[in-house]
Short mmCIF file of C-alpha atoms and ligand atoms in Angstrom, two decimals:
data_model
loop_
_atom_site.label_atom_id
_atom_site.label_comp_id
_atom_site.label_asym_id
_atom_site.label_seq_id
_atom_site.Cartn_x
_atom_site.Cartn_y
_atom_site.Cartn_z
CA MET A 54 12.81 27.20 -15.55
CA LEU A 55 11.45 25.47 -12.53
CA ILE A 56 14.43 23.03 -12.04
CA THR A 57 17.88 23.49 -13.38
CA VAL A 58 20.55 20.95 -12.93
CA GLN A 59 24.07 21.99 -13.91
CA ASP A 60 27.11 19.66 -14.10
CA ILE A 61 26.29 17.27 -11.33
CA ASN A 62 28.97 14.70 -10.65
CA HIS A 63 28.71 11.98 -8.05
CA SER A 64 30.79 8.95 -7.01
CA PHE A 65 30.25 6.30 -4.40
CA LEU A 66 33.05 4.79 -2.37
CA ILE A 67 32.74 1.05 -2.41
CA GLY A 68 34.56 -1.88 -1.07
CA ARG A 69 36.33 -2.82 2.09
CA LYS A 70 38.07 -0.44 4.35
CA GLY A 71 41.55 0.28 3.19
CA LYS A 72 40.64 -1.10 -0.35
CA GLU A 73 37.98 1.34 -1.15
CA SER A 74 37.56 2.40 -4.74
CA ASN A 75 35.71 5.47 -6.02
CA VAL A 76 32.99 4.55 -8.58
CA PRO A 77 31.62 7.64 -10.58
CA VAL A 78 27.91 7.07 -10.90
CA LEU A 79 26.77 10.52 -12.34
CA LYS A 80 28.93 12.28 -14.87
CA ASN A 81 28.42 15.86 -15.69
CA ILE A 82 24.64 15.78 -15.69
CA SER A 83 22.76 18.88 -16.75
CA PHE A 84 19.16 19.22 -17.46
CA SER A 85 16.18 21.33 -16.88
CA VAL A 86 12.37 21.00 -16.18
CA LYS A 87 9.89 23.70 -16.87
CA GLN A 88 6.88 24.55 -14.87
CA GLY A 89 4.03 22.21 -15.80
CA GLU A 90 6.10 19.59 -17.69
CA ILE A 91 6.09 15.89 -17.40
CA VAL A 92 9.73 14.91 -17.81
CA SER A 93 10.88 11.33 -17.78
CA ILE A 94 14.42 9.91 -17.21
CA VAL A 95 14.70 6.40 -18.65
CA GLY A 96 17.57 4.09 -18.34
CA ARG A 97 18.77 0.62 -17.41
CA SER A 98 19.12 -0.84 -13.89
CA GLY A 99 22.19 0.61 -12.28
CA SER A 100 22.48 3.54 -14.67
CA GLY A 101 22.16 6.12 -11.81
CA LYS A 102 18.49 7.22 -12.04
CA SER A 103 17.53 6.89 -8.45
CA THR A 104 20.91 8.35 -7.35
CA LEU A 105 20.12 11.38 -9.53
CA LEU A 106 16.66 11.61 -7.92
CA HIS A 107 17.99 11.39 -4.49
CA ILE A 108 20.33 14.36 -5.25
CA LEU A 109 17.55 16.33 -6.89
CA ALA A 110 15.42 15.93 -3.77
CA GLY A 111 18.36 16.74 -1.31
CA PHE A 112 18.67 13.26 0.25
CA LEU A 113 22.17 13.23 -1.11
CA LYS A 114 24.72 15.80 -1.66
CA PRO A 115 26.48 15.79 -5.17
CA ASP A 116 30.27 15.85 -5.29
CA SER A 117 29.93 18.88 -7.55
CA GLY A 118 27.47 20.78 -9.52
CA GLU A 119 24.48 23.00 -8.80
CA ILE A 120 20.68 22.47 -8.50
CA VAL A 121 18.29 25.46 -8.68
CA VAL A 122 14.72 25.07 -7.92
CA LYS A 123 12.24 28.02 -8.17
CA ASP A 124 15.22 30.37 -8.22
CA THR A 125 16.69 28.91 -5.13
CA VAL A 126 20.08 27.14 -5.11
CA THR A 127 19.08 23.93 -3.25
CA SER A 128 22.31 22.04 -3.71
CA VAL A 129 23.98 24.09 -0.83
CA PHE A 130 21.23 23.42 1.62
CA ASN A 131 22.02 21.61 4.87
CA GLU A 132 19.90 18.67 6.06
CA GLN A 133 17.41 20.68 7.80
CA GLN A 134 17.00 23.21 4.96
CA SER A 135 16.57 20.15 2.56
CA ALA A 136 13.92 18.59 4.71
CA GLN A 137 12.01 21.92 4.91
CA PHE A 138 12.25 22.43 1.17
CA ARG A 139 10.97 18.99 0.42
CA LEU A 140 8.06 19.42 2.74
CA GLU A 141 6.93 22.54 0.95
CA ASN A 142 7.78 21.74 -2.70
CA TYR A 143 8.09 18.00 -3.38
CA GLY A 144 5.76 14.98 -3.47
CA PHE A 145 7.20 11.49 -3.91
CA ILE A 146 5.77 8.25 -5.57
CA PHE A 147 7.72 5.09 -5.23
CA GLN A 148 7.49 1.73 -7.08
CA ASN A 149 6.43 -0.17 -3.85
CA PHE A 150 3.91 2.40 -2.75
CA GLN A 151 5.41 2.65 0.73
CA LEU A 152 1.93 3.07 2.51
CA MET A 153 1.61 2.70 6.22
CA PRO A 154 0.15 -0.70 6.70
CA GLY A 155 -1.64 0.19 9.95
CA LEU A 156 -3.56 3.09 8.46
CA THR A 157 -6.52 3.11 6.14
CA ALA A 158 -6.38 4.57 2.63
CA PHE A 159 -8.00 7.74 3.98
CA GLU A 160 -5.51 7.96 6.99
CA ASN A 161 -2.58 7.40 4.69
CA VAL A 162 -3.53 10.38 2.62
CA GLU A 163 -4.31 12.48 5.58
CA LEU A 164 -1.08 11.75 7.35
CA PRO A 165 1.12 14.66 5.70
CA LEU A 166 -1.62 17.26 6.68
CA LYS A 167 -1.51 15.95 10.26
CA LEU A 168 2.23 16.37 10.23
CA LYS A 169 1.73 19.87 8.95
CA GLY A 170 -0.63 20.66 11.83
CA MET A 171 -3.82 21.22 9.89
CA ASN A 172 -6.99 20.91 11.88
CA ARG A 173 -9.29 17.80 11.73
CA HIS A 174 -12.10 19.50 10.00
CA GLN A 175 -9.91 21.02 7.25
CA ARG A 176 -8.11 17.72 6.87
CA LYS A 177 -11.31 15.73 6.37
CA ASP A 178 -12.64 18.05 3.69
CA LYS A 179 -9.34 18.19 1.81
CA VAL A 180 -8.65 14.48 1.84
CA GLN A 181 -12.23 13.60 0.79
CA GLN A 182 -12.07 15.93 -2.20
CA LEU A 183 -8.74 14.49 -3.35
CA MET A 184 -9.79 10.87 -2.83
CA LYS A 185 -12.83 11.57 -5.11
CA HIS A 186 -10.59 13.22 -7.75
CA VAL A 187 -8.31 10.13 -7.91
CA GLY A 188 -11.27 7.65 -7.85
CA LEU A 189 -10.72 6.13 -4.34
CA GLN A 190 -13.90 7.21 -2.51
CA SER A 191 -15.23 3.67 -2.36
CA VAL A 192 -12.08 2.19 -0.80
CA GLN A 193 -11.11 5.01 1.59
CA ASP A 194 -11.66 2.79 4.69
CA HIS A 195 -9.63 -0.12 3.29
CA TYR A 196 -6.16 -0.88 4.65
CA PRO A 197 -3.28 -1.17 2.17
CA ASN A 198 -3.45 -5.00 2.08
CA GLU A 199 -7.12 -4.73 1.18
CA LEU A 200 -6.33 -2.77 -1.95
CA SER A 201 -5.25 -3.78 -5.41
CA GLY A 202 -1.75 -2.67 -6.60
CA GLY A 203 -3.38 0.08 -8.79
CA GLN A 204 -5.47 1.32 -5.95
CA GLN A 205 -2.47 1.32 -3.56
CA GLN A 206 -0.58 3.41 -6.19
CA ARG A 207 -3.45 5.87 -6.39
CA VAL A 208 -3.40 6.28 -2.62
CA SER A 209 0.34 6.99 -2.80
CA ILE A 210 -0.21 9.56 -5.55
CA ALA A 211 -2.98 11.21 -3.39
CA ARG A 212 -0.74 11.24 -0.42
CA ALA A 213 2.02 12.84 -2.56
CA LEU A 214 -0.40 15.46 -3.77
CA ILE A 215 -2.29 16.34 -0.63
CA THR A 216 0.02 19.13 0.57
CA ASP A 217 -0.13 20.68 -2.95
CA PRO A 218 3.45 20.45 -3.78
CA PRO A 219 4.32 21.99 -7.20
CA ILE A 220 6.66 19.04 -8.09
CA ILE A 221 6.20 15.38 -7.83
CA PHE A 222 9.16 12.93 -8.16
CA ALA A 223 8.16 9.48 -9.20
CA ASP A 224 10.60 6.50 -9.08
CA GLU A 225 9.25 3.71 -11.23
CA PRO A 226 5.63 4.62 -10.37
CA THR A 227 4.27 1.86 -12.60
CA GLY A 228 7.03 -0.67 -11.91
CA SER A 229 4.88 -3.07 -9.88
CA LEU A 230 1.67 -2.72 -11.94
CA ASP A 231 0.28 -4.85 -14.87
CA SER A 232 0.13 -2.96 -18.18
CA GLU A 233 -3.60 -2.05 -17.87
CA THR A 234 -3.27 -0.69 -14.35
CA GLU A 235 -0.01 1.10 -15.64
CA GLN A 236 -2.11 2.79 -18.22
CA GLU A 237 -4.51 3.97 -15.60
CA VAL A 238 -1.84 5.39 -13.37
CA LEU A 239 -0.17 7.17 -16.26
CA GLU A 240 -3.51 8.55 -17.19
CA LEU A 241 -4.08 9.82 -13.64
CA ILE A 242 -0.61 11.50 -13.68
CA GLN A 243 -1.62 13.18 -17.00
CA THR A 244 -4.85 14.48 -15.55
CA LEU A 245 -3.28 15.76 -12.49
CA ASN A 246 -0.77 17.44 -14.63
CA ASP A 247 -3.49 19.05 -16.76
CA THR A 248 -5.96 19.93 -13.97
CA ARG A 249 -3.51 21.07 -11.25
CA ASP A 250 -0.47 22.16 -13.19
CA ILE A 251 1.79 19.78 -11.22
CA THR A 252 5.28 19.19 -12.60
CA PHE A 253 6.30 15.54 -12.66
CA VAL A 254 9.78 14.01 -13.02
CA ILE A 255 9.23 10.26 -13.74
CA ILE A 256 12.06 7.74 -13.45
CA THR A 257 11.50 4.51 -15.37
CA HIS A 258 13.38 1.64 -17.09
CA ASP A 259 10.41 1.36 -19.57
CA ASP A 260 10.67 3.26 -22.80
CA GLU A 261 6.91 3.13 -23.40
CA VAL A 262 6.32 4.86 -20.07
CA ALA A 263 9.12 7.38 -20.73
CA GLN A 264 7.59 8.27 -24.13
CA ARG A 265 4.38 9.33 -22.45
CA ALA A 266 6.21 12.37 -21.06
CA ASP A 267 6.38 15.89 -22.61
CA ARG A 268 10.15 15.41 -22.71
CA MET A 269 12.49 12.55 -22.16
CA TYR A 270 16.09 12.07 -21.10
CA ARG A 271 18.10 8.80 -21.25
CA MET A 272 20.58 7.85 -18.56
CA HIS A 273 23.33 5.64 -19.71
CA ASP A 274 26.18 4.72 -17.32
CA GLY A 275 25.80 8.04 -15.58
CA ILE A 276 25.56 10.20 -18.54
CA LEU A 277 22.29 11.93 -19.36
CA THR A 278 21.20 12.91 -22.92
CA GLU A 279 17.83 14.24 -24.13
CA GLU A 280 15.89 12.32 -26.65
CA GLY A 281 12.90 13.24 -28.73
CA VAL A 282 9.52 11.79 -27.88
CA PRO A 283 6.84 10.79 -30.45
CA ASN A 284 4.03 13.01 -28.93
CA ALA A 285 6.15 16.08 -28.42
CA VAL A 286 4.38 19.36 -29.47
N1 ATP B 203 24.82 3.95 -1.38
C1 ATP B 203 25.53 3.42 -2.41
N2 ATP B 203 26.78 3.05 -2.27
C2 ATP B 203 27.60 2.57 -3.25
N3 ATP B 203 27.08 2.43 -4.54
C3 ATP B 203 25.78 2.75 -4.80
C4 ATP B 203 24.98 3.30 -3.76
N4 ATP B 203 23.69 3.58 -4.33
C5 ATP B 203 23.81 3.22 -5.63
N5 ATP B 203 25.11 2.67 -5.89
C6 ATP B 203 25.53 2.29 -7.19
O1 ATP B 203 25.34 3.34 -8.08
C7 ATP B 203 24.83 2.92 -9.40
C8 ATP B 203 23.56 3.55 -9.71
O2 ATP B 203 22.53 3.10 -8.85
P1 ATP B 203 21.01 3.65 -8.91
O3 ATP B 203 20.31 3.18 -7.78
O4 ATP B 203 21.18 5.13 -9.06
O5 ATP B 203 20.51 3.02 -10.20
P2 ATP B 203 19.17 3.02 -10.99
O6 ATP B 203 19.30 3.48 -12.39
O7 ATP B 203 18.11 3.69 -10.14
O8 ATP B 203 18.83 1.39 -11.11
P3 ATP B 203 17.40 0.57 -10.93
O9 ATP B 203 16.66 0.80 -12.17
O10 ATP B 203 17.83 -0.81 -10.66
O11 ATP B 203 16.66 1.26 -9.73
C9 ATP B 203 24.79 1.35 -9.25
O12 ATP B 203 25.92 0.85 -9.84
C10 ATP B 203 24.77 1.12 -7.71
O13 ATP B 203 25.43 -0.09 -7.43
MG1 MG B 204 16.49 3.11 -8.99
#
């Protein structure tokens, strides 16, 4: 197993000081993801999907439970260890793209390599190759506000992939796109999964998107259960 999640519980303290109450948001969550799978987590707004993703990626510590990724127990990491593990293993895709407005498409994709200290020449080759792969060559010098939503999401996918992480977490990756563009982005994810063997965990409120995955889990009020998908092999 690439990712194994065992009995995760998490609550948030909410309300005014002195009158706080503890609201359980994740209840005994267990699931697993195999190398090379696309796994979706579908559920209504407020069901706990993003909270689970934040815990998986180490942004948030669970109250209890264990997460094992690539035979490493990540749920015991401190902040610095989590950050380092993320840098090496995870890419992220968000609903609102989160591109840097002052950088071109090319520069947005290049940024993670700069942060890793790769030299200019190597960066240029790598970014150009990937931009070609995701169909962004012709718009590489555009700024984010000069790109369509679908193009912006492809830039953010390329940025997530540029450091070759084995795992991509996507939180509502098609939530801001029209249905045609949504199909294009889902096809790109499928292609990247096929050609680069990247594992995807996709969070969505949309059953149709969720059913495009190899396996699908449903989150309902903090409880996660696996469901069959129509195209399962
Ligand atoms: N930092 C926080 N403090 C307190 N409560 C929180 C916090 N973050 C999330 N919650 C609560 O936890 C629950 C789950 O939130 P979460 O963001 O995980 O839902 P979601 O399934 O991602 O919803 P959406 O589809 O709208 O993004 C909600 O009831 C939310 O109000
Ligand atoms: Mg969410």
